[in-house]
Amino acid sequence: MRLNLIVNGQSRRVDDVWAGESLLYVLRERLGLPGSKNACEQGECGSCTVYVDDVPACACLVAAGQAEGREVRTVEGLADGDALDPVQQSFVDCGAVQCGFCTPGLVVAAHDLLRREPDPSDEEIREALAGNLCRCTGYEKILDAVRTAASAR
């Protein structure tokens, strides 16, 4: 099948998409956007979180055909050219990146939280990030990064 969608503000067409292919596979392998990570393929870890029509979704659980005509924004699409989004920059500045596998999903989840709640409490941050698993950190630097991004806005 042919898939037409908008990815990070650009109209994209992908041909020969298999009906059971995931949006994650299309983004990474067909469109060359490796930011969203393929970790669990079951929607449990959050590493592949992207926006679909401005709503966070695990790209591994979205069938490619479901993205037809939709707008998708990946972690790469948060940056403005070479300028990182404040959430992305805070993850760098706070050392909230270790192996980096969970980082894209955490950044998108934190970005979404700060769009909805510009000054979140620690409880709100923890709740917003609850669907994102990190095996490297104790989460404290990640929480610091979200707090830093909130204060930078």
GROMACS .gro file of N, CA and C in nm:
model
  459
    1MET      N    1   0.083  -0.118   0.000
    1MET     CA    2   0.000   0.000   0.000
    1MET      C    3   0.088   0.124   0.000
    2ARG      N    4   0.031   0.233  -0.040
    2ARG     CA    5   0.099   0.363  -0.038
    2ARG      C    6   0.052   0.439   0.085
    3LEU      N    7   0.149   0.499   0.155
    3LEU     CA    8   0.119   0.573   0.277
    3LEU      C    9   0.155   0.719   0.256
    4ASN      N   10   0.059   0.807   0.281
    4ASN     CA   11   0.080   0.951   0.273
    4ASN      C   12   0.058   1.008   0.412
    5LEU      N   13   0.157   1.081   0.462
    5LEU     CA   14   0.146   1.140   0.593
    5LEU      C   15   0.236   1.262   0.602
    6ILE      N   16   0.219   1.338   0.706
    6ILE     CA   17   0.306   1.454   0.730
    6ILE      C   18   0.396   1.417   0.847
    7VAL      N   19   0.525   1.423   0.825
    7VAL     CA   20   0.622   1.388   0.929
    7VAL      C   21   0.709   1.509   0.955
    8ASN      N   22   0.706   1.555   1.078
    8ASN     CA   23   0.784   1.671   1.120
    8ASN      C   24   0.764   1.791   1.026
    9GLY      N   25   0.637   1.810   0.987
    9GLY     CA   26   0.601   1.925   0.906
    9GLY      C   27   0.616   1.908   0.757
   10GLN      N   28   0.664   1.791   0.712
   10GLN     CA   29   0.684   1.770   0.568
   10GLN      C   30   0.595   1.657   0.518
   11SER      N   31   0.531   1.680   0.403
   11SER     CA   32   0.452   1.575   0.341
   11SER      C   33   0.545   1.464   0.295
   12ARG      N   34   0.510   1.341   0.329
   12ARG     CA   35   0.592   1.225   0.293
   12ARG      C   36   0.504   1.118   0.230
   13ARG      N   37   0.559   1.047   0.133
   13ARG     CA   38   0.491   0.935   0.070
   13ARG      C   39   0.582   0.815   0.079
   14VAL      N   40   0.526   0.704   0.122
   14VAL     CA   41   0.602   0.580   0.135
   14VAL      C   42   0.528   0.474   0.055
   15ASP      N   43   0.596   0.411  -0.038
   15ASP     CA   44   0.535   0.308  -0.121
   15ASP      C   45   0.568   0.168  -0.069
   16ASP      N   46   0.487   0.072  -0.110
   16ASP     CA   47   0.506  -0.070  -0.078
   16ASP      C   48   0.509  -0.099   0.071
   17VAL      N   49   0.423  -0.032   0.145
   17VAL     CA   50   0.412  -0.056   0.288
   17VAL      C   51   0.326  -0.180   0.309
   18TRP      N   52   0.377  -0.271   0.387
   18TRP     CA   53   0.305  -0.393   0.421
   18TRP      C   54   0.196  -0.358   0.522
   19ALA      N   55   0.081  -0.420   0.510
   19ALA     CA   56  -0.033  -0.385   0.594
   19ALA      C   57  -0.004  -0.400   0.743
   20GLY      N   58   0.081  -0.494   0.783
   20GLY     CA   59   0.111  -0.515   0.923
   20GLY      C   60   0.232  -0.440   0.975
   21GLU      N   61   0.288  -0.356   0.891
   21GLU     CA   62   0.407  -0.278   0.929
   21GLU      C   63   0.370  -0.172   1.032
   22SER      N   64   0.458  -0.149   1.127
   22SER     CA   65   0.430  -0.047   1.229
   22SER      C   66   0.477   0.091   1.183
   23LEU      N   67   0.418   0.191   1.242
   23LEU     CA   68   0.463   0.328   1.217
   23LEU      C   69   0.610   0.342   1.256
   24LEU      N   70   0.649   0.277   1.364
   24LEU     CA   71   0.789   0.283   1.407
   24LEU      C   72   0.882   0.233   1.297
   25TYR      N   73   0.848   0.121   1.234
   25TYR     CA   74   0.931   0.068   1.125
   25TYR      C   75   0.937   0.166   1.009
   26VAL      N   76   0.823   0.225   0.974
   26VAL     CA   77   0.820   0.322   0.864
   26VAL      C   78   0.911   0.441   0.896
   27LEU      N   79   0.900   0.493   1.018
   27LEU     CA   80   0.981   0.609   1.055
   27LEU      C   81   1.130   0.577   1.052
   28ARG      N   82   1.169   0.466   1.113
   28ARG     CA   83   1.311   0.433   1.126
   28ARG      C   84   1.371   0.382   0.995
   29GLU      N   85   1.306   0.284   0.936
   29GLU     CA   86   1.367   0.211   0.823
   29GLU      C   87   1.333   0.269   0.686
   30ARG      N   88   1.218   0.325   0.671
   30ARG     CA   89   1.179   0.376   0.539
   30ARG      C   90   1.203   0.526   0.525
   31LEU      N   91   1.189   0.600   0.636
   31LEU     CA   92   1.206   0.745   0.629
   31LEU      C   93   1.337   0.793   0.689
   32GLY      N   94   1.418   0.703   0.745
   32GLY     CA   95   1.550   0.739   0.796
   32GLY      C   96   1.547   0.829   0.918
   33LEU      N   97   1.448   0.810   1.004
   33LEU     CA   98   1.437   0.887   1.128
   33LEU      C   99   1.460   0.792   1.246
   34PRO      N  100   1.584   0.773   1.286
   34PRO     CA  101   1.616   0.673   1.388
   34PRO      C  102   1.596   0.718   1.532
   35GLY      N  103   1.546   0.838   1.553
   35GLY     CA  104   1.532   0.890   1.689
   35GLY      C  105   1.445   0.804   1.777
   36SER      N  106   1.328   0.767   1.732
   36SER     CA  107   1.239   0.680   1.809
   36SER      C  108   1.301   0.541   1.812
   37LYS      N  109   1.312   0.486   1.931
   37LYS     CA  110   1.383   0.359   1.946
   37LYS      C  111   1.289   0.240   1.947
   38ASN      N  112   1.339   0.129   1.897
   38ASN     CA  113   1.267   0.004   1.893
   38ASN      C  114   1.318  -0.082   2.008
   39ALA      N  115   1.246  -0.081   2.118
   39ALA     CA  116   1.293  -0.154   2.236
   39ALA      C  117   1.207  -0.277   2.264
   40CYS      N  118   1.082  -0.257   2.299
   40CYS     CA  119   1.000  -0.371   2.341
   40CYS      C  120   0.901  -0.419   2.235
   41GLU      N  121   0.864  -0.333   2.143
   41GLU     CA  122   0.763  -0.362   2.040
   41GLU      C  123   0.629  -0.405   2.098
   42GLN      N  124   0.602  -0.367   2.224
   42GLN     CA  125   0.476  -0.403   2.288
   42GLN      C  126   0.410  -0.285   2.357
   43GLY      N  127   0.465  -0.164   2.339
   43GLY     CA  128   0.406  -0.046   2.400
   43GLY      C  129   0.428  -0.036   2.550
   44GLU      N  130   0.523  -0.110   2.602
   44GLU     CA  131   0.547  -0.114   2.746
   44GLU      C  132   0.656  -0.018   2.793
   45CYS      N  133   0.750   0.020   2.704
   45CYS     CA  134   0.868   0.095   2.750
   45CYS      C  135   0.865   0.243   2.718
   46GLY      N  136   0.790   0.283   2.616
   46GLY     CA  137   0.779   0.424   2.580
   46GLY      C  138   0.893   0.477   2.494
   47SER      N  139   0.991   0.396   2.459
   47SER     CA  140   1.107   0.444   2.383
   47SER      C  141   1.073   0.494   2.243
   48CYS      N  142   0.959   0.452   2.192
   48CYS     CA  143   0.921   0.489   2.056
   48CYS      C  144   0.812   0.597   2.052
   49THR      N  145   0.791   0.666   2.163
   49THR     CA  146   0.682   0.764   2.170
   49THR      C  147   0.700   0.877   2.070
   50VAL      N  148   0.596   0.903   1.994
   50VAL     CA  149   0.589   1.013   1.898
   50VAL      C  150   0.453   1.079   1.914
   51TYR      N  151   0.436   1.195   1.855
   51TYR     CA  152   0.304   1.256   1.847
   51TYR      C  153   0.236   1.208   1.719
   52VAL      N  154   0.112   1.167   1.729
   52VAL     CA  155   0.028   1.140   1.612
   52VAL      C  156  -0.091   1.234   1.626
   53ASP      N  157  -0.102   1.326   1.533
   53ASP     CA  158  -0.205   1.431   1.541
   53ASP      C  159  -0.201   1.499   1.678
   54ASP      N  160  -0.080   1.528   1.722
   54ASP     CA  161  -0.056   1.604   1.845
   54ASP      C  162  -0.089   1.528   1.974
   55VAL      N  163  -0.105   1.397   1.965
   55VAL     CA  164  -0.130   1.312   2.081
   55VAL      C  165  -0.017   1.211   2.091
   56PRO      N  166   0.048   1.199   2.208
   56PRO     CA  167   0.157   1.101   2.221
   56PRO      C  168   0.106   0.958   2.199
   57ALA      N  169   0.186   0.880   2.127
   57ALA     CA  170   0.152   0.741   2.098
   57ALA      C  171   0.279   0.659   2.086
   58CYS      N  172   0.270   0.533   2.122
   58CYS     CA  173   0.382   0.441   2.100
   58CYS      C  174   0.377   0.400   1.953
   59ALA      N  175   0.478   0.440   1.878
   59ALA     CA  176   0.479   0.414   1.734
   59ALA      C  177   0.484   0.266   1.702
   60CYS      N  178   0.530   0.184   1.797
   60CYS     CA  179   0.534   0.040   1.773
   60CYS      C  180   0.394  -0.021   1.772
   61LEU      N  181   0.297   0.047   1.832
   61LEU     CA  182   0.161  -0.005   1.840
   61LEU      C  183   0.068   0.053   1.733
   62VAL      N  184   0.119   0.150   1.657
   62VAL     CA  185   0.038   0.212   1.552
   62VAL      C  186   0.070   0.143   1.421
   63ALA      N  187  -0.031   0.079   1.363
   63ALA     CA  188  -0.012   0.019   1.231
   63ALA      C  189   0.013   0.130   1.130
   64ALA      N  190   0.103   0.106   1.038
   64ALA     CA  191   0.139   0.210   0.941
   64ALA      C  192   0.016   0.266   0.871
   65GLY      N  193  -0.077   0.181   0.835
   65GLY     CA  194  -0.197   0.226   0.766
   65GLY      C  195  -0.282   0.322   0.849
   66GLN      N  196  -0.271   0.312   0.981
   66GLN     CA  197  -0.346   0.403   1.068
   66GLN      C  198  -0.290   0.546   1.061
   67ALA      N  199  -0.170   0.560   1.010
   67ALA     CA  200  -0.108   0.692   1.000
   67ALA      C  201  -0.141   0.763   0.869
   68GLU      N  202  -0.215   0.697   0.782
   68GLU     CA  203  -0.253   0.758   0.655
   68GLU      C  204  -0.321   0.892   0.678
   69GLY      N  205  -0.266   0.997   0.615
   69GLY     CA  206  -0.322   1.130   0.623
   69GLY      C  207  -0.301   1.201   0.756
   70ARG      N  208  -0.228   1.138   0.846
   70ARG     CA  209  -0.207   1.194   0.979
   70ARG      C  210  -0.079   1.276   0.984
   71GLU      N  211  -0.068   1.355   1.092
   71GLU     CA  212   0.053   1.432   1.117
   71GLU      C  213   0.130   1.364   1.229
   72VAL      N  214   0.257   1.333   1.202
   72VAL     CA  215   0.343   1.265   1.298
   72VAL      C  216   0.460   1.357   1.330
   73ARG      N  217   0.490   1.369   1.458
   73ARG     CA  218   0.605   1.449   1.501
   73ARG      C  219   0.693   1.361   1.588
   74THR      N  220   0.816   1.345   1.546
   74THR     CA  221   0.910   1.261   1.618
   74THR      C  222   1.000   1.347   1.706
   75VAL      N  223   1.086   1.283   1.781
   75VAL     CA  224   1.180   1.357   1.867
   75VAL      C  225   1.267   1.449   1.782
   76GLU      N  226   1.300   1.407   1.660
   76GLU     CA  227   1.377   1.493   1.571
   76GLU      C  228   1.301   1.620   1.536
   77GLY      N  229   1.169   1.610   1.528
   77GLY     CA  230   1.084   1.723   1.491
   77GLY      C  231   1.062   1.824   1.602
   78LEU      N  232   1.109   1.796   1.721
   78LEU     CA  233   1.095   1.893   1.830
   78LEU      C  234   1.194   2.008   1.815
   79ALA      N  235   1.310   1.978   1.758
   79ALA     CA  236   1.413   2.080   1.740
   79ALA      C  237   1.370   2.178   1.631
   80ASP      N  238   1.424   2.299   1.639
   80ASP     CA  239   1.400   2.401   1.539
   80ASP      C  240   1.530   2.418   1.461
   81GLY      N  241   1.545   2.340   1.355
   81GLY     CA  242   1.672   2.338   1.282
   81GLY      C  243   1.780   2.280   1.370
   82ASP      N  244   1.886   2.356   1.389
   82ASP     CA  245   1.997   2.312   1.475
   82ASP      C  246   1.974   2.345   1.623
   83ALA      N  247   1.871   2.423   1.652
   83ALA     CA  248   1.843   2.463   1.789
   83ALA      C  249   1.754   2.359   1.856
   84LEU      N  250   1.805   2.298   1.961
   84LEU     CA  251   1.727   2.199   2.034
   84LEU      C  252   1.610   2.263   2.106
   85ASP      N  253   1.502   2.188   2.120
   85ASP     CA  254   1.391   2.230   2.203
   85ASP      C  255   1.442   2.239   2.347
   86PRO      N  256   1.385   2.327   2.429
   86PRO     CA  257   1.430   2.337   2.568
   86PRO      C  258   1.430   2.204   2.644
   87VAL      N  259   1.336   2.116   2.614
   87VAL     CA  260   1.336   1.985   2.680
   87VAL      C  261   1.457   1.905   2.636
   88GLN      N  262   1.484   1.903   2.508
   88GLN     CA  263   1.602   1.831   2.458
   88GLN      C  264   1.729   1.887   2.520
   89GLN      N  265   1.740   2.019   2.523
   89GLN     CA  266   1.859   2.084   2.577
   89GLN      C  267   1.875   2.054   2.726
   90SER      N  268   1.766   2.051   2.799
   90SER     CA  269   1.775   2.024   2.943
   90SER      C  270   1.821   1.882   2.970
   91PHE      N  271   1.782   1.787   2.886
   91PHE     CA  272   1.831   1.650   2.903
   91PHE      C  273   1.982   1.645   2.885
   92VAL      N  274   2.033   1.720   2.790
   92VAL     CA  275   2.178   1.728   2.768
   92VAL      C  276   2.244   1.797   2.887
   93ASP      N  277   2.194   1.913   2.923
   93ASP     CA  278   2.255   1.994   3.029
   93ASP      C  279   2.254   1.925   3.165
   94CYS      N  280   2.150   1.847   3.192
   94CYS     CA  281   2.137   1.782   3.323
   94CYS      C  282   2.199   1.643   3.327
   95GLY      N  283   2.254   1.599   3.216
   95GLY     CA  284   2.313   1.465   3.213
   95GLY      C  285   2.209   1.356   3.228
   96ALA      N  286   2.090   1.380   3.175
   96ALA     CA  287   1.981   1.283   3.186
   96ALA      C  288   1.986   1.177   3.077
   97VAL      N  289   2.096   1.171   3.006
   97VAL     CA  290   2.112   1.075   2.898
   97VAL      C  291   2.226   0.981   2.937
   98GLN      N  292   2.197   0.853   2.941
   98GLN     CA  293   2.305   0.758   2.964
   98GLN      C  294   2.320   0.676   2.836
   99CYS      N  295   2.257   0.562   2.827
   99CYS     CA  296   2.271   0.486   2.703
   99CYS      C  297   2.192   0.553   2.590
  100GLY      N  298   2.090   0.630   2.626
  100GLY     CA  299   2.014   0.705   2.527
  100GLY      C  300   1.896   0.631   2.467
  101PHE      N  301   1.878   0.505   2.502
  101PHE     CA  302   1.771   0.428   2.440
  101PHE      C  303   1.634   0.480   2.478
  102CYS      N  304   1.615   0.516   2.604
  102CYS     CA  305   1.484   0.563   2.651
  102CYS      C  306   1.464   0.712   2.625
  103THR      N  307   1.572   0.782   2.598
  103THR     CA  308   1.569   0.929   2.592
  103THR      C  309   1.466   0.986   2.495
  104PRO      N  310   1.456   0.938   2.372
  104PRO     CA  311   1.358   0.999   2.281
  104PRO      C  312   1.216   0.995   2.335
  105GLY      N  313   1.175   0.882   2.389
  105GLY     CA  314   1.041   0.871   2.444
  105GLY      C  315   1.021   0.958   2.566
  106LEU      N  316   1.122   0.965   2.652
  106LEU     CA  317   1.114   1.051   2.770
  106LEU      C  318   1.106   1.198   2.729
  107VAL      N  319   1.181   1.236   2.629
  107VAL     CA  320   1.179   1.376   2.582
  107VAL      C  321   1.041   1.411   2.527
  108VAL      N  322   0.984   1.323   2.447
  108VAL     CA  323   0.851   1.350   2.391
  108VAL      C  324   0.746   1.355   2.504
  109ALA      N  325   0.755   1.263   2.599
  109ALA     CA  326   0.660   1.263   2.711
  109ALA      C  327   0.674   1.390   2.796
  110ALA      N  328   0.797   1.431   2.821
  110ALA     CA  329   0.820   1.553   2.899
  110ALA      C  330   0.772   1.676   2.820
  111HIS      N  331   0.799   1.678   2.691
  111HIS     CA  332   0.753   1.787   2.605
  111HIS      C  333   0.601   1.798   2.612
  112ASP      N  334   0.533   1.686   2.603
  112ASP     CA  335   0.387   1.686   2.609
  112ASP      C  336   0.338   1.736   2.744
  113LEU      N  337   0.401   1.690   2.851
  113LEU     CA  338   0.363   1.738   2.984
  113LEU      C  339   0.374   1.889   2.994
  114LEU      N  340   0.488   1.943   2.948
  114LEU     CA  341   0.511   2.087   2.962
  114LEU      C  342   0.421   2.171   2.870
  115ARG      N  343   0.371   2.112   2.765
  115ARG     CA  344   0.270   2.182   2.682
  115ARG      C  345   0.140   2.195   2.759
  116ARG      N  346   0.107   2.090   2.834
  116ARG     CA  347  -0.019   2.088   2.909
  116ARG      C  348  -0.008   2.157   3.044
  117GLU      N  349   0.107   2.141   3.108
  117GLU     CA  350   0.127   2.194   3.243
  117GLU      C  351   0.265   2.258   3.250
  118PRO      N  352   0.275   2.390   3.231
  118PRO     CA  353   0.405   2.457   3.223
  118PRO      C  354   0.487   2.453   3.352
  119ASP      N  355   0.420   2.435   3.466
  119ASP     CA  356   0.492   2.432   3.594
  119ASP      C  357   0.447   2.310   3.675
  120PRO      N  358   0.486   2.191   3.630
  120PRO     CA  359   0.435   2.070   3.695
  120PRO      C  360   0.502   2.042   3.830
  121SER      N  361   0.426   1.978   3.916
  121SER     CA  362   0.480   1.932   4.043
  121SER      C  363   0.561   1.804   4.017
  122ASP      N  364   0.640   1.764   4.115
  122ASP     CA  365   0.716   1.640   4.100
  122ASP      C  366   0.622   1.521   4.078
  123GLU      N  367   0.509   1.521   4.145
  123GLU     CA  368   0.412   1.413   4.127
  123GLU      C  369   0.359   1.411   3.984
  124GLU      N  370   0.330   1.528   3.928
  124GLU     CA  371   0.282   1.535   3.790
  124GLU      C  372   0.389   1.489   3.691
  125ILE      N  373   0.514   1.524   3.718
  125ILE     CA  374   0.623   1.479   3.631
  125ILE      C  375   0.633   1.327   3.635
  126ARG      N  376   0.634   1.271   3.755
  126ARG     CA  377   0.644   1.125   3.769
  126ARG      C  378   0.529   1.055   3.699
  127GLU      N  379   0.409   1.108   3.714
  127GLU     CA  380   0.293   1.047   3.649
  127GLU      C  381   0.304   1.055   3.497
  128ALA      N  382   0.348   1.169   3.446
  128ALA     CA  383   0.360   1.187   3.301
  128ALA      C  384   0.466   1.096   3.240
  129LEU      N  385   0.568   1.064   3.317
  129LEU     CA  386   0.677   0.980   3.266
  129LEU      C  387   0.661   0.833   3.303
  130ALA      N  388   0.552   0.798   3.370
  130ALA     CA  389   0.533   0.662   3.421
  130ALA      C  390   0.533   0.556   3.310
  131GLY      N  391   0.498   0.592   3.190
  131GLY     CA  392   0.495   0.496   3.080
  131GLY      C  393   0.628   0.480   3.009
  132ASN      N  394   0.732   0.543   3.061
  132ASN     CA  395   0.864   0.539   2.999
  132ASN      C  396   0.962   0.473   3.095
  133LEU      N  397   1.022   0.365   3.051
  133LEU     CA  398   1.116   0.291   3.134
  133LEU      C  399   1.260   0.322   3.098
  134CYS      N  400   1.342   0.337   3.202
  134CYS     CA  401   1.486   0.357   3.185
  134CYS      C  402   1.557   0.254   3.270
  135ARG      N  403   1.650   0.183   3.209
  135ARG     CA  404   1.722   0.079   3.283
  135ARG      C  405   1.857   0.127   3.333
  136CYS      N  406   1.896   0.249   3.298
  136CYS     CA  407   2.031   0.297   3.333
  136CYS      C  408   2.033   0.391   3.453
  137THR      N  409   1.933   0.475   3.465
  137THR     CA  410   1.940   0.582   3.564
  137THR      C  411   1.852   0.553   3.685
  138GLY      N  412   1.865   0.633   3.785
  138GLY     CA  413   1.775   0.631   3.898
  138GLY      C  414   1.664   0.731   3.879
  139TYR      N  415   1.648   0.783   3.761
  139TYR     CA  416   1.545   0.878   3.720
  139TYR      C  417   1.566   1.019   3.776
  140GLU      N  418   1.651   1.040   3.872
  140GLU     CA  419   1.663   1.173   3.934
  140GLU      C  420   1.711   1.277   3.833
  141LYS      N  421   1.810   1.242   3.749
  141LYS     CA  422   1.857   1.339   3.649
  141LYS      C  423   1.750   1.366   3.543
  142ILE      N  424   1.668   1.268   3.517
  142ILE     CA  425   1.557   1.287   3.423
  142ILE      C  426   1.457   1.386   3.483
  143LEU      N  427   1.425   1.368   3.610
  143LEU     CA  428   1.334   1.461   3.677
  143LEU      C  429   1.395   1.601   3.681
  144ASP      N  430   1.526   1.609   3.707
  144ASP     CA  431   1.594   1.739   3.705
  144ASP      C  432   1.582   1.804   3.568
  145ALA      N  433   1.595   1.725   3.462
  145ALA     CA  434   1.587   1.778   3.327
  145ALA      C  435   1.449   1.837   3.300
  146VAL      N  436   1.344   1.770   3.346
  146VAL     CA  437   1.209   1.821   3.324
  146VAL      C  438   1.188   1.949   3.405
  147ARG      N  439   1.235   1.949   3.528
  147ARG     CA  440   1.225   2.071   3.609
  147ARG      C  441   1.300   2.187   3.544
  148THR      N  442   1.419   2.159   3.492
  148THR     CA  443   1.500   2.262   3.427
  148THR      C  444   1.429   2.316   3.302
  149ALA      N  445   1.373   2.226   3.224
  149ALA     CA  446   1.301   2.267   3.102
  149ALA      C  447   1.180   2.353   3.139
  150ALA      N  448   1.111   2.315   3.246
  150ALA     CA  449   0.995   2.394   3.289
  150ALA      C  450   1.036   2.535   3.330
  151SER      N  451   1.147   2.545   3.401
  151SER     CA  452   1.190   2.678   3.444
  151SER      C  453   1.247   2.760   3.329
  152ALA      N  454   1.294   2.694   3.224
  152ALA     CA  455   1.349   2.764   3.108
  152ALA      C  456   1.239   2.822   3.020
  153ARG      N  457   1.121   2.769   3.030
  153ARG     CA  458   1.011   2.816   2.945
  153ARG      C  459   0.961   2.942   3.000
   0.00000   0.00000   0.00000
